[in-house]
Amino acid sequence: MSSAAAPLVIAIDGPAASGKGTLARRLAARYGLRHLDTGLTYRAVAQRMLTYGLPLDNVSAAETAARQIDLAQLDRDALSTHVIGEAASKVAVMASVRAILVEAQRAFAQRLPGAVLDGRDIGTVVCPDAAVKLYVTASAAVRATRRLREILDRGGAADYAAILADIERRDARDMGRADSPLRPADDAHLLDTSEMDIETAFQTATAIIDDAIAGRNGS
């Protein structure tokens, strides 16, 4: 298969609240690609476990749930609750569950015309041969401020210090885990959005992707 006919896969990694999800959705729309927030796949497994009252440390049940997830039918709103997020963190440490979901994520990416995947191990594990790899980050303080603003804008209540502590805990867990730790791929483009708004980040990313597409097409 020629590169021009191959799926265009864009891998976006980064820590919690870095803006990678918003950027991924905009890039998918810009290039006519499907989008997958891989974190939702773990949340979907956790949701299924909770729905059926299954113990979250039951590896066999989690494996079965992982095989039953339809990646094209993930409901972001339904999967974004704190309870499901906490449950997903327990499911995500199971190596066998990760292997099942990674296989499904790879299959999703390889269907034409391609896809934008965002998560924490896309460029390093899930799609190491992606045409473009972006590592989107920002300081923990900036990410906590953004998360606080999102909650307040939705009419919720939150404490900045608690949000910052949670982000720092998640960073330590994601970067320190033995299986697929969060880190930039060696050939990833670093996008530090600490001083960027979403429009600037989007324009920066599209310039990188346009160059990669031109290279694929030999122009």
PDB file of C-alpha atoms in Angstrom:
ATOM      1  CA  MET A   1       0.000   0.000   0.000  1.00  0.00           C
ATOM      2  CA  SER A   2       1.433   3.410  -0.911  1.00  0.00           C
ATOM      3  CA  SER A   3       1.802   6.034   1.816  1.00  0.00           C
ATOM      4  CA  ALA A   4      -0.821   8.195   0.112  1.00  0.00           C
ATOM      5  CA  ALA A   5      -3.348   5.357   0.329  1.00  0.00           C
ATOM      6  CA  ALA A   6      -2.382   4.327   3.858  1.00  0.00           C
ATOM      7  CA  PRO A   7      -4.426   5.536   6.836  1.00  0.00           C
ATOM      8  CA  LEU A   8      -3.347   8.896   8.216  1.00  0.00           C
ATOM      9  CA  VAL A   9      -2.745   8.300  11.907  1.00  0.00           C
ATOM     10  CA  ILE A  10      -2.103  11.197  14.277  1.00  0.00           C
ATOM     11  CA  ALA A  11      -0.977  10.254  17.790  1.00  0.00           C
ATOM     12  CA  ILE A  12      -1.460  12.773  20.583  1.00  0.00           C
ATOM     13  CA  ASP A  13      -0.120  12.093  24.060  1.00  0.00           C
ATOM     14  CA  GLY A  14       0.100  14.196  27.174  1.00  0.00           C
ATOM     15  CA  PRO A  15      -0.799  14.493  30.831  1.00  0.00           C
ATOM     16  CA  ALA A  16      -4.246  15.150  32.275  1.00  0.00           C
ATOM     17  CA  ALA A  17      -5.851  18.521  31.456  1.00  0.00           C
ATOM     18  CA  SER A  18      -3.164  19.462  28.923  1.00  0.00           C
ATOM     19  CA  GLY A  19      -5.756  20.226  26.252  1.00  0.00           C
ATOM     20  CA  LYS A  20      -4.905  17.221  24.101  1.00  0.00           C
ATOM     21  CA  GLY A  21      -8.527  16.055  23.874  1.00  0.00           C
ATOM     22  CA  THR A  22      -9.851  19.390  22.630  1.00  0.00           C
ATOM     23  CA  LEU A  23      -6.982  19.624  20.162  1.00  0.00           C
ATOM     24  CA  ALA A  24      -7.516  16.038  18.975  1.00  0.00           C
ATOM     25  CA  ARG A  25     -11.205  16.625  18.265  1.00  0.00           C
ATOM     26  CA  ARG A  26     -10.467  19.793  16.286  1.00  0.00           C
ATOM     27  CA  LEU A  27      -7.732  18.088  14.271  1.00  0.00           C
ATOM     28  CA  ALA A  28      -9.981  15.128  13.478  1.00  0.00           C
ATOM     29  CA  ALA A  29     -12.612  17.522  12.128  1.00  0.00           C
ATOM     30  CA  ARG A  30      -9.993  19.501  10.193  1.00  0.00           C
ATOM     31  CA  TYR A  31      -8.579  16.447   8.386  1.00  0.00           C
ATOM     32  CA  GLY A  32     -11.768  14.403   8.054  1.00  0.00           C
ATOM     33  CA  LEU A  33     -10.533  11.642  10.372  1.00  0.00           C
ATOM     34  CA  ARG A  34     -12.202   9.622  13.095  1.00  0.00           C
ATOM     35  CA  HIS A  35     -11.293  10.458  16.686  1.00  0.00           C
ATOM     36  CA  LEU A  36     -10.661   8.187  19.645  1.00  0.00           C
ATOM     37  CA  ASP A  37     -10.013   9.290  23.210  1.00  0.00           C
ATOM     38  CA  THR A  38      -8.329   6.090  24.355  1.00  0.00           C
ATOM     39  CA  GLY A  39      -8.895   6.968  28.005  1.00  0.00           C
ATOM     40  CA  LEU A  40     -12.598   6.441  27.397  1.00  0.00           C
ATOM     41  CA  THR A  41     -11.952   2.808  26.473  1.00  0.00           C
ATOM     42  CA  TYR A  42     -10.718   2.127  30.018  1.00  0.00           C
ATOM     43  CA  ARG A  43     -13.637   4.078  31.430  1.00  0.00           C
ATOM     44  CA  ALA A  44     -16.031   2.008  29.329  1.00  0.00           C
ATOM     45  CA  VAL A  45     -14.617  -1.187  30.813  1.00  0.00           C
ATOM     46  CA  ALA A  46     -14.977   0.273  34.308  1.00  0.00           C
ATOM     47  CA  GLN A  47     -18.543   1.379  33.603  1.00  0.00           C
ATOM     48  CA  ARG A  48     -19.491  -2.114  32.493  1.00  0.00           C
ATOM     49  CA  MET A  49     -17.918  -3.582  35.638  1.00  0.00           C
ATOM     50  CA  LEU A  50     -19.789  -1.148  37.860  1.00  0.00           C
ATOM     51  CA  THR A  51     -23.086  -1.681  36.021  1.00  0.00           C
ATOM     52  CA  TYR A  52     -22.961  -5.424  36.648  1.00  0.00           C
ATOM     53  CA  GLY A  53     -21.615  -5.104  40.180  1.00  0.00           C
ATOM     54  CA  LEU A  54     -18.362  -6.866  39.362  1.00  0.00           C
ATOM     55  CA  PRO A  55     -15.319  -6.473  41.625  1.00  0.00           C
ATOM     56  CA  LEU A  56     -12.878  -4.026  40.055  1.00  0.00           C
ATOM     57  CA  ASP A  57      -9.970  -6.347  40.815  1.00  0.00           C
ATOM     58  CA  ASN A  58     -11.532  -9.240  38.883  1.00  0.00           C
ATOM     59  CA  VAL A  59      -9.099  -9.510  35.969  1.00  0.00           C
ATOM     60  CA  SER A  60     -11.097 -12.148  34.073  1.00  0.00           C
ATOM     61  CA  ALA A  61     -14.278 -10.054  34.211  1.00  0.00           C
ATOM     62  CA  ALA A  62     -12.364  -6.960  33.122  1.00  0.00           C
ATOM     63  CA  GLU A  63     -10.889  -8.853  30.169  1.00  0.00           C
ATOM     64  CA  THR A  64     -14.365  -9.957  29.092  1.00  0.00           C
ATOM     65  CA  ALA A  65     -15.663  -6.403  29.412  1.00  0.00           C
ATOM     66  CA  ALA A  66     -12.735  -5.070  27.362  1.00  0.00           C
ATOM     67  CA  ARG A  67     -13.512  -7.465  24.506  1.00  0.00           C
ATOM     68  CA  GLN A  68     -17.134  -6.280  24.440  1.00  0.00           C
ATOM     69  CA  ILE A  69     -16.436  -2.546  24.138  1.00  0.00           C
ATOM     70  CA  ASP A  70     -17.495  -0.889  20.875  1.00  0.00           C
ATOM     71  CA  LEU A  71     -14.966   1.880  20.293  1.00  0.00           C
ATOM     72  CA  ALA A  72     -17.318   3.655  17.875  1.00  0.00           C
ATOM     73  CA  GLN A  73     -20.053   3.952  20.520  1.00  0.00           C
ATOM     74  CA  LEU A  74     -18.277   5.578  23.467  1.00  0.00           C
ATOM     75  CA  ASP A  75     -20.414   8.197  25.236  1.00  0.00           C
ATOM     76  CA  ARG A  76     -18.061  10.899  26.537  1.00  0.00           C
ATOM     77  CA  ASP A  77     -20.635  12.510  28.821  1.00  0.00           C
ATOM     78  CA  ALA A  78     -21.749   9.239  30.390  1.00  0.00           C
ATOM     79  CA  LEU A  79     -18.155   8.097  30.922  1.00  0.00           C
ATOM     80  CA  SER A  80     -16.807  11.338  32.393  1.00  0.00           C
ATOM     81  CA  THR A  81     -18.051  10.955  35.973  1.00  0.00           C
ATOM     82  CA  HIS A  82     -15.582  10.944  38.850  1.00  0.00           C
ATOM     83  CA  VAL A  83     -16.764   7.508  40.029  1.00  0.00           C
ATOM     84  CA  ILE A  84     -16.053   5.934  36.650  1.00  0.00           C
ATOM     85  CA  GLY A  85     -12.703   7.707  36.460  1.00  0.00           C
ATOM     86  CA  GLU A  86     -11.626   6.276  39.804  1.00  0.00           C
ATOM     87  CA  ALA A  87     -12.753   2.805  38.755  1.00  0.00           C
ATOM     88  CA  ALA A  88     -10.951   3.128  35.413  1.00  0.00           C
ATOM     89  CA  SER A  89      -7.663   3.835  37.199  1.00  0.00           C
ATOM     90  CA  LYS A  90      -7.932   0.397  38.823  1.00  0.00           C
ATOM     91  CA  VAL A  91      -8.775  -1.339  35.538  1.00  0.00           C
ATOM     92  CA  ALA A  92      -6.001   0.419  33.615  1.00  0.00           C
ATOM     93  CA  VAL A  93      -3.213  -1.195  35.644  1.00  0.00           C
ATOM     94  CA  MET A  94      -4.182  -4.685  34.417  1.00  0.00           C
ATOM     95  CA  ALA A  95      -1.656  -5.627  31.732  1.00  0.00           C
ATOM     96  CA  SER A  96      -3.974  -8.134  30.039  1.00  0.00           C
ATOM     97  CA  VAL A  97      -6.794  -5.583  29.816  1.00  0.00           C
ATOM     98  CA  ARG A  98      -4.419  -2.995  28.390  1.00  0.00           C
ATOM     99  CA  ALA A  99      -3.284  -5.519  25.760  1.00  0.00           C
ATOM    100  CA  ILE A 100      -6.881  -6.183  24.662  1.00  0.00           C
ATOM    101  CA  LEU A 101      -7.725  -2.486  24.434  1.00  0.00           C
ATOM    102  CA  VAL A 102      -4.470  -1.573  22.660  1.00  0.00           C
ATOM    103  CA  GLU A 103      -5.241  -4.164  19.981  1.00  0.00           C
ATOM    104  CA  ALA A 104      -8.704  -2.636  19.501  1.00  0.00           C
ATOM    105  CA  GLN A 105      -7.264   0.893  19.430  1.00  0.00           C
ATOM    106  CA  ARG A 106      -4.761  -0.115  16.737  1.00  0.00           C
ATOM    107  CA  ALA A 107      -7.521  -1.641  14.630  1.00  0.00           C
ATOM    108  CA  PHE A 108      -9.541   1.574  14.983  1.00  0.00           C
ATOM    109  CA  ALA A 109      -6.552   3.644  13.816  1.00  0.00           C
ATOM    110  CA  GLN A 110      -5.824   1.481  10.771  1.00  0.00           C
ATOM    111  CA  ARG A 111      -9.233   1.806   9.136  1.00  0.00           C
ATOM    112  CA  LEU A 112      -9.250   4.290   6.270  1.00  0.00           C
ATOM    113  CA  PRO A 113      -9.028   7.205   6.106  1.00  0.00           C
ATOM    114  CA  GLY A 114      -7.232   7.048   9.463  1.00  0.00           C
ATOM    115  CA  ALA A 115      -7.757   8.580  12.871  1.00  0.00           C
ATOM    116  CA  VAL A 116      -6.590  10.931  15.567  1.00  0.00           C
ATOM    117  CA  LEU A 117      -5.964   9.077  18.822  1.00  0.00           C
ATOM    118  CA  ASP A 118      -5.239  10.816  22.087  1.00  0.00           C
ATOM    119  CA  GLY A 119      -4.079   9.287  25.327  1.00  0.00           C
ATOM    120  CA  ARG A 120      -0.908   8.562  27.237  1.00  0.00           C
ATOM    121  CA  ASP A 121       0.826   5.830  25.235  1.00  0.00           C
ATOM    122  CA  ILE A 122      -0.303   6.399  21.658  1.00  0.00           C
ATOM    123  CA  GLY A 123       3.003   7.402  20.077  1.00  0.00           C
ATOM    124  CA  THR A 124       5.055   5.008  22.176  1.00  0.00           C
ATOM    125  CA  VAL A 125       2.893   1.851  22.290  1.00  0.00           C
ATOM    126  CA  VAL A 126      -0.421   1.976  20.427  1.00  0.00           C
ATOM    127  CA  CYS A 127       0.679   3.615  17.159  1.00  0.00           C
ATOM    128  CA  PRO A 128       4.486   3.841  17.141  1.00  0.00           C
ATOM    129  CA  ASP A 129       4.408   4.215  13.337  1.00  0.00           C
ATOM    130  CA  ALA A 130       1.929   7.125  13.334  1.00  0.00           C
ATOM    131  CA  ALA A 131       2.528   9.691  10.599  1.00  0.00           C
ATOM    132  CA  VAL A 132       2.517  12.478  13.184  1.00  0.00           C
ATOM    133  CA  LYS A 133       3.164  12.317  16.921  1.00  0.00           C
ATOM    134  CA  LEU A 134       2.408  15.230  19.210  1.00  0.00           C
ATOM    135  CA  TYR A 135       3.160  15.456  22.913  1.00  0.00           C
ATOM    136  CA  VAL A 136       0.903  18.111  24.385  1.00  0.00           C
ATOM    137  CA  THR A 137       1.762  19.393  27.824  1.00  0.00           C
ATOM    138  CA  ALA A 138       1.500  22.403  30.135  1.00  0.00           C
ATOM    139  CA  SER A 139       2.592  23.175  33.666  1.00  0.00           C
ATOM    140  CA  ALA A 140       0.581  21.536  36.439  1.00  0.00           C
ATOM    141  CA  ALA A 141      -0.490  24.955  37.704  1.00  0.00           C
ATOM    142  CA  VAL A 142      -1.823  26.002  34.298  1.00  0.00           C
ATOM    143  CA  ARG A 143      -3.643  22.695  33.867  1.00  0.00           C
ATOM    144  CA  ALA A 144      -5.246  23.017  37.305  1.00  0.00           C
ATOM    145  CA  THR A 145      -6.407  26.544  36.484  1.00  0.00           C
ATOM    146  CA  ARG A 146      -7.951  25.338  33.220  1.00  0.00           C
ATOM    147  CA  ARG A 147      -9.724  22.448  34.926  1.00  0.00           C
ATOM    148  CA  LEU A 148     -11.076  24.789  37.616  1.00  0.00           C
ATOM    149  CA  ARG A 149     -12.383  27.190  34.964  1.00  0.00           C
ATOM    150  CA  GLU A 150     -14.125  24.346  33.119  1.00  0.00           C
ATOM    151  CA  ILE A 151     -15.893  23.228  36.298  1.00  0.00           C
ATOM    152  CA  LEU A 152     -16.951  26.752  37.229  1.00  0.00           C
ATOM    153  CA  ASP A 153     -18.170  27.463  33.700  1.00  0.00           C
ATOM    154  CA  ARG A 154     -20.446  24.424  33.983  1.00  0.00           C
ATOM    155  CA  GLY A 155     -21.884  25.812  37.193  1.00  0.00           C
ATOM    156  CA  GLY A 156     -19.977  23.445  39.448  1.00  0.00           C
ATOM    157  CA  ALA A 157     -17.881  24.110  42.531  1.00  0.00           C
ATOM    158  CA  ALA A 158     -14.263  23.106  43.012  1.00  0.00           C
ATOM    159  CA  ASP A 159     -11.123  23.905  44.973  1.00  0.00           C
ATOM    160  CA  TYR A 160      -7.954  24.864  43.092  1.00  0.00           C
ATOM    161  CA  ALA A 161      -5.601  23.242  45.593  1.00  0.00           C
ATOM    162  CA  ALA A 162      -7.505  19.956  45.435  1.00  0.00           C
ATOM    163  CA  ILE A 163      -7.492  19.992  41.630  1.00  0.00           C
ATOM    164  CA  LEU A 164      -3.758  20.723  41.533  1.00  0.00           C
ATOM    165  CA  ALA A 165      -3.035  17.906  43.986  1.00  0.00           C
ATOM    166  CA  ASP A 166      -5.142  15.494  41.921  1.00  0.00           C
ATOM    167  CA  ILE A 167      -3.323  16.452  38.708  1.00  0.00           C
ATOM    168  CA  GLU A 168       0.055  15.980  40.369  1.00  0.00           C
ATOM    169  CA  ARG A 169      -1.007  12.555  41.678  1.00  0.00           C
ATOM    170  CA  ARG A 170      -2.205  11.526  38.218  1.00  0.00           C
ATOM    171  CA  ASP A 171       1.046  12.715  36.650  1.00  0.00           C
ATOM    172  CA  ALA A 172       3.089  10.669  39.113  1.00  0.00           C
ATOM    173  CA  ARG A 173       0.924   7.586  38.546  1.00  0.00           C
ATOM    174  CA  ASP A 174       0.925   7.892  34.739  1.00  0.00           C
ATOM    175  CA  MET A 175       4.639   8.594  34.421  1.00  0.00           C
ATOM    176  CA  GLY A 176       5.712   6.080  37.041  1.00  0.00           C
ATOM    177  CA  ARG A 177       3.737   2.998  36.037  1.00  0.00           C
ATOM    178  CA  ALA A 178       5.703   0.003  34.794  1.00  0.00           C
ATOM    179  CA  ASP A 179       3.390  -0.766  31.857  1.00  0.00           C
ATOM    180  CA  SER A 180       3.276   1.900  29.120  1.00  0.00           C
ATOM    181  CA  PRO A 181       4.311   4.938  31.187  1.00  0.00           C
ATOM    182  CA  LEU A 182       3.471   8.419  29.960  1.00  0.00           C
ATOM    183  CA  ARG A 183       6.448   9.879  28.083  1.00  0.00           C
ATOM    184  CA  PRO A 184       7.061  11.580  24.741  1.00  0.00           C
ATOM    185  CA  ALA A 185       7.967   9.311  21.847  1.00  0.00           C
ATOM    186  CA  ASP A 186      11.503   9.948  20.630  1.00  0.00           C
ATOM    187  CA  ASP A 187      10.156  11.443  17.387  1.00  0.00           C
ATOM    188  CA  ALA A 188       7.224  13.361  18.895  1.00  0.00           C
ATOM    189  CA  HIS A 189       6.757  17.089  18.403  1.00  0.00           C
ATOM    190  CA  LEU A 190       6.573  18.777  21.802  1.00  0.00           C
ATOM    191  CA  LEU A 191       3.687  21.239  22.123  1.00  0.00           C
ATOM    192  CA  ASP A 192       3.827  23.135  25.435  1.00  0.00           C
ATOM    193  CA  THR A 193       0.515  24.962  25.702  1.00  0.00           C
ATOM    194  CA  SER A 194       1.257  26.729  29.001  1.00  0.00           C
ATOM    195  CA  GLU A 195       1.359  30.066  27.167  1.00  0.00           C
ATOM    196  CA  MET A 196      -0.899  29.084  24.243  1.00  0.00           C
ATOM    197  CA  ASP A 197      -4.628  29.370  23.733  1.00  0.00           C
ATOM    198  CA  ILE A 198      -6.376  26.571  21.867  1.00  0.00           C
ATOM    199  CA  GLU A 199      -6.319  28.447  18.555  1.00  0.00           C
ATOM    200  CA  THR A 200      -2.540  28.927  18.700  1.00  0.00           C
ATOM    201  CA  ALA A 201      -2.044  25.270  19.630  1.00  0.00           C
ATOM    202  CA  PHE A 202      -4.337  24.224  16.766  1.00  0.00           C
ATOM    203  CA  GLN A 203      -2.484  26.331  14.195  1.00  0.00           C
ATOM    204  CA  THR A 204       0.875  25.041  15.418  1.00  0.00           C
ATOM    205  CA  ALA A 205      -0.317  21.441  15.190  1.00  0.00           C
ATOM    206  CA  THR A 206      -1.828  21.840  11.722  1.00  0.00           C
ATOM    207  CA  ALA A 207       1.455  23.265  10.403  1.00  0.00           C
ATOM    208  CA  ILE A 208       3.265  20.146  11.661  1.00  0.00           C
ATOM    209  CA  ILE A 209       0.624  17.819  10.211  1.00  0.00           C
ATOM    210  CA  ASP A 210       0.484  19.615   6.850  1.00  0.00           C
ATOM    211  CA  ASP A 211       4.254  19.186   6.523  1.00  0.00           C
ATOM    212  CA  ALA A 212       3.936  15.469   7.274  1.00  0.00           C
ATOM    213  CA  ILE A 213       1.135  15.049   4.730  1.00  0.00           C
ATOM    214  CA  ALA A 214       3.195  16.844   2.101  1.00  0.00           C
ATOM    215  CA  GLY A 215       6.072  14.487   2.828  1.00  0.00           C
ATOM    216  CA  ARG A 216       3.784  11.442   2.498  1.00  0.00           C
ATOM    217  CA  ASN A 217       2.561  12.712  -0.859  1.00  0.00           C
ATOM    218  CA  GLY A 218       6.081  13.409  -2.053  1.00  0.00           C
ATOM    219  CA  SER A 219       5.549  17.128  -2.473  1.00  0.00           C
TER     220      SER A 219
END
